[in-house]
Short mmCIF file of C-alpha atoms in Angstrom, two decimals:
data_model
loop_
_atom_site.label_atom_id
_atom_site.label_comp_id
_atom_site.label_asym_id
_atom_site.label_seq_id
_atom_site.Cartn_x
_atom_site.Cartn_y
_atom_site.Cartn_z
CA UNK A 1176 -54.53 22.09 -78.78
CA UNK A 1177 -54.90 20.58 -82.41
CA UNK A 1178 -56.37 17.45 -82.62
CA UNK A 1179 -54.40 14.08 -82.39
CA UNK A 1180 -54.55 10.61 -82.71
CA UNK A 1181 -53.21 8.70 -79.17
CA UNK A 1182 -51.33 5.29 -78.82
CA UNK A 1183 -50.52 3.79 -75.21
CA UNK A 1184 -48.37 1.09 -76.03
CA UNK A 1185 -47.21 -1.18 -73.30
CA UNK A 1186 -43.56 -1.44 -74.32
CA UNK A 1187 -40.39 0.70 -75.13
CA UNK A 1188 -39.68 -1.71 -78.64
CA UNK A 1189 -44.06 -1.17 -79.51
CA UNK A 1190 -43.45 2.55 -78.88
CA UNK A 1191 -40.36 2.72 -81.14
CA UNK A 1192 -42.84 0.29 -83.59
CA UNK A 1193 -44.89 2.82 -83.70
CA UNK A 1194 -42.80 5.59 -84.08
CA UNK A 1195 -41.50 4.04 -87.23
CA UNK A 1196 -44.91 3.29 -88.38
CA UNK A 1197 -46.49 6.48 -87.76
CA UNK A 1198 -45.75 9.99 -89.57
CA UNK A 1199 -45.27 13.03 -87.51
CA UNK A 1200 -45.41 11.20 -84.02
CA UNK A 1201 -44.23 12.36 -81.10
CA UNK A 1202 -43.43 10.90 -77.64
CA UNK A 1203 -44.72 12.01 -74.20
CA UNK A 1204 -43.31 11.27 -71.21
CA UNK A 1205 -44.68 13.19 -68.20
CA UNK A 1206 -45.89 15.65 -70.89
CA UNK A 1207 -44.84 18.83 -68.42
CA UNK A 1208 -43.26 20.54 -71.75
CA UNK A 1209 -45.04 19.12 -74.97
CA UNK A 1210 -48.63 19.54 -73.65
CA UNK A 1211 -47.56 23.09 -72.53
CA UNK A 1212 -46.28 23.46 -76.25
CA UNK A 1213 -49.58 21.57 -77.98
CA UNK A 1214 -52.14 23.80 -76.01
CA UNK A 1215 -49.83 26.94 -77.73
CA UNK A 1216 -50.20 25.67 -80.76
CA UNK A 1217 -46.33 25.44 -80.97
CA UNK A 1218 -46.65 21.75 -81.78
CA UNK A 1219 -49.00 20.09 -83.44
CA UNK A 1220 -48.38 16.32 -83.87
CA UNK A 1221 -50.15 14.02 -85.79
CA UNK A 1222 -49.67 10.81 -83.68
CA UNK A 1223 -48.64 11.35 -79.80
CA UNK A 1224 -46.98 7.78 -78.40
CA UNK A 1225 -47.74 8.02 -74.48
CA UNK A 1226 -44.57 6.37 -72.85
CA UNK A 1227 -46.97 6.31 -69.59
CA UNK A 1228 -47.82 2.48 -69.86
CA UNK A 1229 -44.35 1.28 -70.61
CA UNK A 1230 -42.88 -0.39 -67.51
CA UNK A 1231 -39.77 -1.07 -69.26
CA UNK A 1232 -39.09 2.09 -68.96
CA UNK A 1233 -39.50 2.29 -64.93
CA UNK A 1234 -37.20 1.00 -62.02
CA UNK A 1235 -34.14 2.83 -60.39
CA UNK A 1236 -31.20 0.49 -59.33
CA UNK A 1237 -27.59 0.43 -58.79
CA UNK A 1238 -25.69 -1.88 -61.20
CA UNK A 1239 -22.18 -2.04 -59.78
CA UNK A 1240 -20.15 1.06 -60.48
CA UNK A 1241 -23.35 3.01 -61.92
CA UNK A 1242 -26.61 4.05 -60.52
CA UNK A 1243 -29.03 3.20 -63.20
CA UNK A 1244 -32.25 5.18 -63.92
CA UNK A 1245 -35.40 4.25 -66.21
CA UNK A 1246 -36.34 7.33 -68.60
CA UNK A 1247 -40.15 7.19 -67.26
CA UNK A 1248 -38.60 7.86 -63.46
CA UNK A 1249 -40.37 10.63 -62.08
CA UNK A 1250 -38.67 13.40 -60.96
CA UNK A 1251 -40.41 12.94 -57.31
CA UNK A 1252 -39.07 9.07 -57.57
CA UNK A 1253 -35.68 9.74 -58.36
CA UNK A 1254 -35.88 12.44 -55.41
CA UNK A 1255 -37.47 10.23 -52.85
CA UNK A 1256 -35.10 6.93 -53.78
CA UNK A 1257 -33.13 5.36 -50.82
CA UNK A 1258 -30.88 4.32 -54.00
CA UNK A 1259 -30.23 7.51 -55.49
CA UNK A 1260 -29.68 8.98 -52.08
CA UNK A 1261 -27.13 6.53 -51.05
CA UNK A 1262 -25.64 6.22 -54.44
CA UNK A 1263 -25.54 9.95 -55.68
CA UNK A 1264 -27.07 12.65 -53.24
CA UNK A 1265 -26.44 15.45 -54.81
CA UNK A 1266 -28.61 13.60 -58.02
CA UNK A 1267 -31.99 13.07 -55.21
CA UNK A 1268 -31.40 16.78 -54.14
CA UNK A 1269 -31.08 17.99 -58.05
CA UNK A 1270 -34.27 16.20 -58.60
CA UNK A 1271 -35.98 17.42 -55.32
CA UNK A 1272 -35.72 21.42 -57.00
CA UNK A 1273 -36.80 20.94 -60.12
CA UNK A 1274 -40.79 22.91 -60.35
CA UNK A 1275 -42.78 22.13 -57.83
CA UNK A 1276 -44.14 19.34 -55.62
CA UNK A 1277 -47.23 18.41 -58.18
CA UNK A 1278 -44.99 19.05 -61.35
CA UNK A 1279 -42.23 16.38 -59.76
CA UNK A 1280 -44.86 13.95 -59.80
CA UNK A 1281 -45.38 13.48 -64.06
CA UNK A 1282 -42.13 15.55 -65.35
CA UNK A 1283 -39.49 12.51 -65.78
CA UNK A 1284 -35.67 12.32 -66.39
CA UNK A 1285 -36.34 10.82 -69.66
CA UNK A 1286 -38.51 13.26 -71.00
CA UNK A 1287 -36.18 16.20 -69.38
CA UNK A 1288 -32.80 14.73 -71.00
CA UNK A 1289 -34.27 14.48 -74.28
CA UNK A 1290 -36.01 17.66 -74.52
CA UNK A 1291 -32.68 19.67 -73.12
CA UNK A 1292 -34.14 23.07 -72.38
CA UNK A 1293 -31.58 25.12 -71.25
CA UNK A 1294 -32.69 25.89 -68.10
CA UNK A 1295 -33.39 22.24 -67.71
CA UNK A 1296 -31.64 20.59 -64.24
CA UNK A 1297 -30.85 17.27 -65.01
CA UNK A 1298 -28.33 18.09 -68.29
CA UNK A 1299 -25.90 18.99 -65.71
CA UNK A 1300 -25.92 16.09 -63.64
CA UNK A 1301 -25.65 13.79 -66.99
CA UNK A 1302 -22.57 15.83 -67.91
CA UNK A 1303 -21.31 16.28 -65.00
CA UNK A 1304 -21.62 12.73 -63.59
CA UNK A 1305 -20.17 11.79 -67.18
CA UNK A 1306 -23.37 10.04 -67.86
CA UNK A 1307 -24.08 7.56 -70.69
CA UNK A 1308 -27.88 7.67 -72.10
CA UNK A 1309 -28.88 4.47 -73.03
CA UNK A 1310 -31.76 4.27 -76.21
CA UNK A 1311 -33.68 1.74 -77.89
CA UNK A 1312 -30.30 1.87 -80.60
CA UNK A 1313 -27.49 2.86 -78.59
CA UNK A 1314 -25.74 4.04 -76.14
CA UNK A 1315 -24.76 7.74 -76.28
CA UNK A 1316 -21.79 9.53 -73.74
CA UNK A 1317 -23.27 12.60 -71.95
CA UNK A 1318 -20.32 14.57 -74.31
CA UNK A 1319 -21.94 14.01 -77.09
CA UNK A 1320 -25.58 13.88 -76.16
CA UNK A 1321 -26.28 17.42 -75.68
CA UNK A 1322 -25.81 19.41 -79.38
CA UNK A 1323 -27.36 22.69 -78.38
CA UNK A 1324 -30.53 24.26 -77.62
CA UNK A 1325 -32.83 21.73 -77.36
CA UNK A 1326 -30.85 19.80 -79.43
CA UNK A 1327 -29.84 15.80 -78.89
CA UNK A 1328 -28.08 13.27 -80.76
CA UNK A 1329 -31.03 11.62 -80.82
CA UNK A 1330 -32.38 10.29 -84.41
CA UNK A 1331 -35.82 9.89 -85.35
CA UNK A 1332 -37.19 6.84 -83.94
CA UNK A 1333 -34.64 7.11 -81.26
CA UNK A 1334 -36.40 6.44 -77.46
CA UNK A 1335 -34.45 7.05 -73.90
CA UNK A 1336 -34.78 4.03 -72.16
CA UNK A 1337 -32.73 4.72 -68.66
CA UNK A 1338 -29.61 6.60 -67.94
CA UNK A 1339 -26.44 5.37 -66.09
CA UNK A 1340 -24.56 7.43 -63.94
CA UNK A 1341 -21.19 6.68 -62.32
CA UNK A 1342 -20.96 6.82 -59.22
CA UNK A 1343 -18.53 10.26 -58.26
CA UNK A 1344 -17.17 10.42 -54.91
CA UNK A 1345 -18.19 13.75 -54.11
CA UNK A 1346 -20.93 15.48 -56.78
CA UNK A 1347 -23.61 18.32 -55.71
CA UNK A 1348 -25.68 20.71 -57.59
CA UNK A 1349 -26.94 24.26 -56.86
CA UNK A 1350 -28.26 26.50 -58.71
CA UNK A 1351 -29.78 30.33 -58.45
CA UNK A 1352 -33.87 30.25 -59.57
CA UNK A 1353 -35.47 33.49 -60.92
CA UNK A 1354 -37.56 33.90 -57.54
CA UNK A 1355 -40.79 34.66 -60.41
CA UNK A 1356 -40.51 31.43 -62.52
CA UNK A 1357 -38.27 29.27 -60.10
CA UNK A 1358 -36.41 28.67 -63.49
CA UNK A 1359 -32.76 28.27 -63.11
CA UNK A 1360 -30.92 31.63 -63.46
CA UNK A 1361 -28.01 29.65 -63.40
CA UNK A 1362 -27.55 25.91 -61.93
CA UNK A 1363 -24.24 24.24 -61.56
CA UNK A 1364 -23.53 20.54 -61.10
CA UNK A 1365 -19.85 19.65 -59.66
CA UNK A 1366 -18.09 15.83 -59.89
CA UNK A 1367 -15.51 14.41 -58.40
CA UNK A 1368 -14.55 10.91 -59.77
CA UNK A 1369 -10.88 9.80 -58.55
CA UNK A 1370 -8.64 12.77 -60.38
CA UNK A 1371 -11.39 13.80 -62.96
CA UNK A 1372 -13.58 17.15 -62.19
CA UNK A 1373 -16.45 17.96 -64.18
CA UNK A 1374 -18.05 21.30 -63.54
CA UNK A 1375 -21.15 21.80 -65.23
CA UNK A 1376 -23.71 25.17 -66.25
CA UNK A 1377 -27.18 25.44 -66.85
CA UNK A 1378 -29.42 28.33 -67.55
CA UNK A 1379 -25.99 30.03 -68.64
CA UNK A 1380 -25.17 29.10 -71.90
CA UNK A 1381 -26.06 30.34 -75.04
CA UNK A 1382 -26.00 26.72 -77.02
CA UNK A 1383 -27.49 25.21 -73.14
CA UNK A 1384 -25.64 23.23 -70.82
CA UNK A 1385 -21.74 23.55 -70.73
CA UNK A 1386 -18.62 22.50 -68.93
CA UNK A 1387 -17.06 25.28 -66.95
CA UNK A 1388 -12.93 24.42 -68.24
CA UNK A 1389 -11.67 26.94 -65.96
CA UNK A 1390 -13.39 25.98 -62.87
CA UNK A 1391 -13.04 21.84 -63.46
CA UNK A 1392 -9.00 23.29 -63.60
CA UNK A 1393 -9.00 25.07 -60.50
CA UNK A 1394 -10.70 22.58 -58.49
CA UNK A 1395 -8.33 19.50 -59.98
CA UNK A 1396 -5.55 21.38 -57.93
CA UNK A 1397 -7.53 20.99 -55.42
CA UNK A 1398 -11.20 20.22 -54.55
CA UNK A 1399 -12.53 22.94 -51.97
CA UNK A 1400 -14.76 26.21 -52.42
CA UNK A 1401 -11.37 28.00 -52.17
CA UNK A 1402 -9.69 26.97 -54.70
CA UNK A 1403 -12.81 28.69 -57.36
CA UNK A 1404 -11.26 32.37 -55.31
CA UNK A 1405 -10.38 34.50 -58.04
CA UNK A 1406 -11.20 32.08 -61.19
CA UNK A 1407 -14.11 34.15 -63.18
CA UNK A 1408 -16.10 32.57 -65.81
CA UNK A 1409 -16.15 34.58 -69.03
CA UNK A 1410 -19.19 36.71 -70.18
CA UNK A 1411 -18.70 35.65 -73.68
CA UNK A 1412 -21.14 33.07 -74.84
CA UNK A 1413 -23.45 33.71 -71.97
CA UNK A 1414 -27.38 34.05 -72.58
CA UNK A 1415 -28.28 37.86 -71.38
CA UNK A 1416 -32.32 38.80 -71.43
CA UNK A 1417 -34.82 40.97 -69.15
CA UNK A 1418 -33.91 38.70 -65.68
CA UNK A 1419 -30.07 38.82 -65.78
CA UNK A 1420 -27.37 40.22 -68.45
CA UNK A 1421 -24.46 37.82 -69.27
CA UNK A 1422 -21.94 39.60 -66.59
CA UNK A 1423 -24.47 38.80 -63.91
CA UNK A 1424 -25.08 35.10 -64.99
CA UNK A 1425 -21.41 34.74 -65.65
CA UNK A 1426 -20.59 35.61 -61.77
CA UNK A 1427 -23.45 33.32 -60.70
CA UNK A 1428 -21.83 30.22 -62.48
CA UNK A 1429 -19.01 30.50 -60.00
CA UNK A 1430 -21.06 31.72 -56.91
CA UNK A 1431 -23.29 28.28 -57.30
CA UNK A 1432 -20.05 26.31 -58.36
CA UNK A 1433 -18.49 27.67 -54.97
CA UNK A 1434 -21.56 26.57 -53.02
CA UNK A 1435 -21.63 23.24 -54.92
CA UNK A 1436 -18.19 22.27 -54.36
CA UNK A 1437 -19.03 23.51 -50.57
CA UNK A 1438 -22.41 21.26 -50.55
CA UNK A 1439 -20.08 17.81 -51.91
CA UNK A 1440 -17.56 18.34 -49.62
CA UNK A 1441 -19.50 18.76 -46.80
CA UNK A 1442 -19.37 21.98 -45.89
CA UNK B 1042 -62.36 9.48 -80.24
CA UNK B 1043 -61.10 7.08 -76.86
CA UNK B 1044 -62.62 5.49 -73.89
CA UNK B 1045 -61.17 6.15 -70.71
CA UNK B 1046 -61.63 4.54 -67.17
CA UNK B 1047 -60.90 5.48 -63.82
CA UNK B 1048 -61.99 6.08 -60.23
CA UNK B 1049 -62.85 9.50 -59.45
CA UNK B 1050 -64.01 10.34 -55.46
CA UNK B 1051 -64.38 6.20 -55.22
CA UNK B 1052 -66.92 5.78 -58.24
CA UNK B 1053 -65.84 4.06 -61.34
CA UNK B 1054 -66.49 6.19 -64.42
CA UNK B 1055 -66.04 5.96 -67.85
CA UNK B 1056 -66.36 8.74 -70.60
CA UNK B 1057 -65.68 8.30 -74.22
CA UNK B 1058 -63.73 12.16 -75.22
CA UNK B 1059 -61.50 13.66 -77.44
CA UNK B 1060 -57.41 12.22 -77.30
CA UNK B 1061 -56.41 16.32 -76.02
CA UNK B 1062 -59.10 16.51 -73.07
CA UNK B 1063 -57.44 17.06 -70.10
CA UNK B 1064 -57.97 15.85 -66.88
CA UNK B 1065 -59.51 18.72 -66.06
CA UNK B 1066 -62.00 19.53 -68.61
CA UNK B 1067 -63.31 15.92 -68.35
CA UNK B 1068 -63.36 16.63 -64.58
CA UNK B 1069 -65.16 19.99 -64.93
CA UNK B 1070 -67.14 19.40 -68.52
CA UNK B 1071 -67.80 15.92 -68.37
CA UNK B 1072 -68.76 14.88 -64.74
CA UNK B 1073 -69.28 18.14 -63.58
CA UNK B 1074 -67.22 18.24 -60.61
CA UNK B 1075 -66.55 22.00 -61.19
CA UNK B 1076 -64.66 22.27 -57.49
CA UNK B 1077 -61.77 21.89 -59.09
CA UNK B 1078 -60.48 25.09 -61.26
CA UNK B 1079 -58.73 26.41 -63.86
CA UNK B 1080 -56.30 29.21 -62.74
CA UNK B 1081 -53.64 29.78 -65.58
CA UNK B 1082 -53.62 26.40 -67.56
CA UNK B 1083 -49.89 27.13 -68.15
CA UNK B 1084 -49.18 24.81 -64.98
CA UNK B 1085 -48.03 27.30 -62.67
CA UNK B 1086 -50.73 28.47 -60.58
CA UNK B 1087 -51.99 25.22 -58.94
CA UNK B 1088 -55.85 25.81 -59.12
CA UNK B 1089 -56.20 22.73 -60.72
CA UNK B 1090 -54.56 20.03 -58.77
CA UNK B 1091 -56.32 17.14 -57.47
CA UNK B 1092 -54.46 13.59 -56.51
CA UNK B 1093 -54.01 10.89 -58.86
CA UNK B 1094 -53.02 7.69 -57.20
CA UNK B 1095 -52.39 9.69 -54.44
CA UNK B 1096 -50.12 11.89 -55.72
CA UNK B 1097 -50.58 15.63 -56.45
CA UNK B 1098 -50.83 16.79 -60.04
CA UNK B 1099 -51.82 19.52 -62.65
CA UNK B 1100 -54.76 18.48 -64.00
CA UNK B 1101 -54.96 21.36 -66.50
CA UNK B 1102 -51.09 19.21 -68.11
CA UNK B 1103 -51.89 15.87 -67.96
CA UNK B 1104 -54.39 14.12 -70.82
CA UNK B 1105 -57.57 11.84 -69.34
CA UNK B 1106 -57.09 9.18 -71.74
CA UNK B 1107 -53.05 9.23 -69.79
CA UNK B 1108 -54.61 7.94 -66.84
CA UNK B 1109 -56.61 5.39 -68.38
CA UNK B 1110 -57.11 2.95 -64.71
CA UNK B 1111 -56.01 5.58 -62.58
CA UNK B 1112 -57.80 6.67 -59.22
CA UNK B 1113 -58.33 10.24 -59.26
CA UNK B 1114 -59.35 12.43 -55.96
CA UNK B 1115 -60.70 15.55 -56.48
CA UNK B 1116 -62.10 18.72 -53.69
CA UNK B 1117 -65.56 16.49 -53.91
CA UNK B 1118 -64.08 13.65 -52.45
CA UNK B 1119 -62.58 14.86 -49.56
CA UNK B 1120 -65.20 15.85 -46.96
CA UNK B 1121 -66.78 12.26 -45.29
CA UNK B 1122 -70.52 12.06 -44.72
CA UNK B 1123 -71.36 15.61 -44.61
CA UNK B 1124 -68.58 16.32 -42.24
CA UNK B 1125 -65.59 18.51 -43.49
CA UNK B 1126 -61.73 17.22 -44.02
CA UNK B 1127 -59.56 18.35 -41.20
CA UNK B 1128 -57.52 20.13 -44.00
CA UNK B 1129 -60.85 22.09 -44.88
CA UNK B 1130 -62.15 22.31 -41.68
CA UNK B 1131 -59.06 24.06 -41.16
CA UNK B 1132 -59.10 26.18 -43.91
CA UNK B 1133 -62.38 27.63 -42.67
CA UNK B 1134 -61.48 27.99 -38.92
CA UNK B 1135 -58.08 29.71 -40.02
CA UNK B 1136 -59.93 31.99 -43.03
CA UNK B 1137 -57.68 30.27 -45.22
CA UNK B 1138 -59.01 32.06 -48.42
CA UNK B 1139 -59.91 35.52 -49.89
CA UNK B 1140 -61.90 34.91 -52.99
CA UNK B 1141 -61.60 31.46 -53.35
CA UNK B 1142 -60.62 30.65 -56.45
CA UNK B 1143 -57.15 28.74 -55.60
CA UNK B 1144 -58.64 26.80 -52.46
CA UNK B 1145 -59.65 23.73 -53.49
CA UNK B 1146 -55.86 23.68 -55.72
CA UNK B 1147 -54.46 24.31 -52.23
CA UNK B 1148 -56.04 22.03 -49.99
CA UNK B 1149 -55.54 19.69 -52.08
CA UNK B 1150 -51.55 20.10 -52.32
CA UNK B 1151 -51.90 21.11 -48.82
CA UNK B 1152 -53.12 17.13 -48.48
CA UNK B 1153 -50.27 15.81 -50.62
CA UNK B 1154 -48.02 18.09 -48.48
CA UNK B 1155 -48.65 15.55 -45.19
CA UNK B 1156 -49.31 12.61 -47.08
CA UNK B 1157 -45.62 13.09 -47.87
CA UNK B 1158 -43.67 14.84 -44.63
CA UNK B 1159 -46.26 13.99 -42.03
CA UNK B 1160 -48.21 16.04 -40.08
CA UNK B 1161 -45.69 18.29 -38.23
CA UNK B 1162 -45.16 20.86 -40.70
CA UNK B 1163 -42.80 23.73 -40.02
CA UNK B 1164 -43.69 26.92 -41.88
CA UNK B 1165 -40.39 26.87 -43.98
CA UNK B 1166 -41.30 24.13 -44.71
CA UNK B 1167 -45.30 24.95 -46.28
CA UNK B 1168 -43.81 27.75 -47.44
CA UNK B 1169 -41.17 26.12 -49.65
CA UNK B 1170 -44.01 23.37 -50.81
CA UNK B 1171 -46.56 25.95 -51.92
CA UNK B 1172 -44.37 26.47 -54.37
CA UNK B 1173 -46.49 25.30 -57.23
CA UNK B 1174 -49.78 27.05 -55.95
CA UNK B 1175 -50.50 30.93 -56.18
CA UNK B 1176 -52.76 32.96 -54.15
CA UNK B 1177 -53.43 35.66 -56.21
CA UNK B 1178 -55.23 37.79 -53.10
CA UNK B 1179 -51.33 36.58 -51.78
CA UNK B 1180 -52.73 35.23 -48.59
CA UNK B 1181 -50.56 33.06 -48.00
CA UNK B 1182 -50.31 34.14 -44.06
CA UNK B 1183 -53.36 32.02 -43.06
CA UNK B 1184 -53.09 29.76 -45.95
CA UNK B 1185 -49.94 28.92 -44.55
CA UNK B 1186 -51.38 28.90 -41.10
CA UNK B 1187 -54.41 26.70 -41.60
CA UNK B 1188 -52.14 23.78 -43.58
CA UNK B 1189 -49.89 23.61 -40.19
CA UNK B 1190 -53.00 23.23 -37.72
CA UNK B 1191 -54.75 21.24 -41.07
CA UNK B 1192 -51.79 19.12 -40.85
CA UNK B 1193 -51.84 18.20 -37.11
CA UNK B 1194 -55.39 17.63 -36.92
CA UNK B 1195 -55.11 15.44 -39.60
CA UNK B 1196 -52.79 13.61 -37.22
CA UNK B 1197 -55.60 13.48 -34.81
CA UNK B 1198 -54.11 15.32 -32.27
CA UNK B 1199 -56.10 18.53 -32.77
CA UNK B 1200 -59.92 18.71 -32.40
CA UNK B 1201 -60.28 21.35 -34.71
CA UNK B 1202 -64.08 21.73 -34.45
CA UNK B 1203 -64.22 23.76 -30.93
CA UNK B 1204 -66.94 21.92 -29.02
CA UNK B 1205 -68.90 25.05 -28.26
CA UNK B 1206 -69.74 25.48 -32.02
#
């Protein structure tokens, strides 16, 4: 790891001050991607702004309609909530898969939203859910949040400061892990809010997380593992490497989207 | 350079280092506590966890200066007066180990495992939670044995020192 220079600041607007201030900085959150990537020597930032201290950024509640979480939430928090698990199961369960017990407790939502691997768990809930990501700035629609691989709408300076979910009336994720890494193969998060159905794929996509347009149709007929009999997702578009080509990944997206729809509905 | 604080095994410390040490190299480098170890420092294998505020993490991904305050627990700490942990003590009555190297990574998770879903553990169940800790001998059959009868006897229902020893 190249050397840096470290800030702690105490608040989300003195970490965005010193993002502004500073050239080449670069946030960490629970830091279980970017140190990873600084010990490689893949980054090498000047200035590293350690959300850690910022208890702004904390707190999980439900604000009406929406289940509101900080961006420094820990994954084991949001798994472990009495308020996500009322409020969103299928969210706390998401959450409760993603690595393993010791890297739930630093990785956070904030830091997974914003760095959007594709094999990342939580961009399918936000799209799926229909989630808005709040910033220091602005607020952002799930739609137009995720641009591609590792790619955000997020500007420079820009900081995640919690992320609101709407409540769905039935929503569940599952997803298929490559039993080596316990990456997602594929993961897929389903939503059911009054008539809308989002359908949502991880670990598939070539440009990361997608909506699955013939699977949200077949399930707005009618919401039930059956109704996905028959409806194949398309090959084209699909990432294909050493663990599983893009037929293979293609029938997983509606194998897990079957057992999703199965998991929200009870079944 | 930066100062950083913190509690580690119950003494207060305090070690001026680089920004990019990491909790474990100011563990192992600095205070010598070489117990806990470095396996793949790609924060997969486990080796390296020990408990911060009571909570299981890598310390091979997290930076010292990060946890600035914090209390940190490492293999040291656990044994009381001379006398084993249960968690140990069952490690070594179940031959919990084949070389070695990954023990201390999973007692330690092994801890964190009933500090969070008690101390009736199914073997599903330690199975599914050694997830982020490797065994590169793959032993997991007694490894997996000695965290259920670790776990009860950390309940205090199982004397796992047999009175004849």
């Amino acid at each position: 790891m190249y050397a840096f220079a470290y800030h702690r600041p105490a608040t989300a607007r003195q970490a965005a001050g010193l993002l502004a201030k500073k050239e080449d900085a670069k946030l960490l959150a629970g830091g279980h991607t970017l140190l990873p990537t600084m010990k490689q020597r893949l980054a090498s930032p000047a200035h590293l702004v350690d959300l850690g201290a910022c208890a702004d950024l904390k707190g999980i509640e439900r604000k009406g309609r929406n289940l509101v979480i900080g961006a420094m939430s820990t994954h084991a928090e949001v798994a472990a909530s009495p308020v996500v698990q009322e409020a969103i199961p299928g969210l706390a369960y998401l959450a409760s898969h993603i690595g393993d017990p010791h890297v739930r407790h630093r990785g956070t939502i904030g830091g997974s939203v914003a760095n959007n691997d594709p094999a990342a768990d939580y961009p399918s809930a936000c799209l799926a859910l229909g989630a808005t990501i709040v910033t220091n700035k602005r607020k952002i629609e799930a739609d137009a949040f995720f641009t591609g691989l590792y790619e955000t709408a997020l500007e420079e300076g820009e900081i995640i400061t919690k992320i609101a979910f709407p409540v769905a009336s039935k929503a569940a994720y599952a997803k298929f892990r490559n039993p080596a890494s316990r990456y997602a193969l594929v993961g897929v998060f389903v939503a059911k809010r009054g008539s809308d159905v989002r359908v949502a794929v991880i670990g598939a996509g070539e440009g990361g997380v997608f909506r699955w347009s013939e699977g949200e149709a077949a399930l707005k007929a009618r919401f039930a593992p059956k109704s996905l009999d028959g409806v194949k997702a398309s090959a084209k578009g699909i990432n294909a490497d050493m663990h599983a080509d893009a037929e293979y990944r293609a029938h997983l997206i509606g194998v897990m989207a079957k057992e999703a729809v199965a998991r929200a509905v009870g079944k | 350079m930066a100062t950083v604080s913190m509690t580690v095994n119950g003494k207060a410390v305090t070690a001026t280092v680089d920004p990019r040490t990491l909790l474990v190299q100011l563990l192992r480098e600095n205070l010598r506590l070489t117990g806990t170890h470095v396996g793949c420092d790609t924060s997969q294998c486990g080796a390296c966890v020990v408990h911060v505020d009571g909570k299981a993490v890598k310390s091979c991904t997290a930076l010292a200066v990060s946890l600035d305050g914090a209390s940190v627990t490492t293999i040291e700490g656990l044994a009381t007066n001379g006398a084993l942990h249960p968690m140990q003590e069952a490690f070594r009555e179940h031959h919990g180990l084949q070389c070695g190297y990954c023990t201390p990574g999973m007692i330690m998770a092994a801890v964190d495992m009933v500090n969070r879903r008690g101390n009736d553990l199914d073997e599903k169940t330690i199975r599914e939670d050694l997830d982020g800790n490797i065994c590169r001998c793959t032993g997991y059959h007694n490894i997996v044995k000695a965290i259920a009868a670790g776990a009860e006897a950390m309940g205090g229902k199982v004397q796992v020192r047999q009175a004849a020893e």
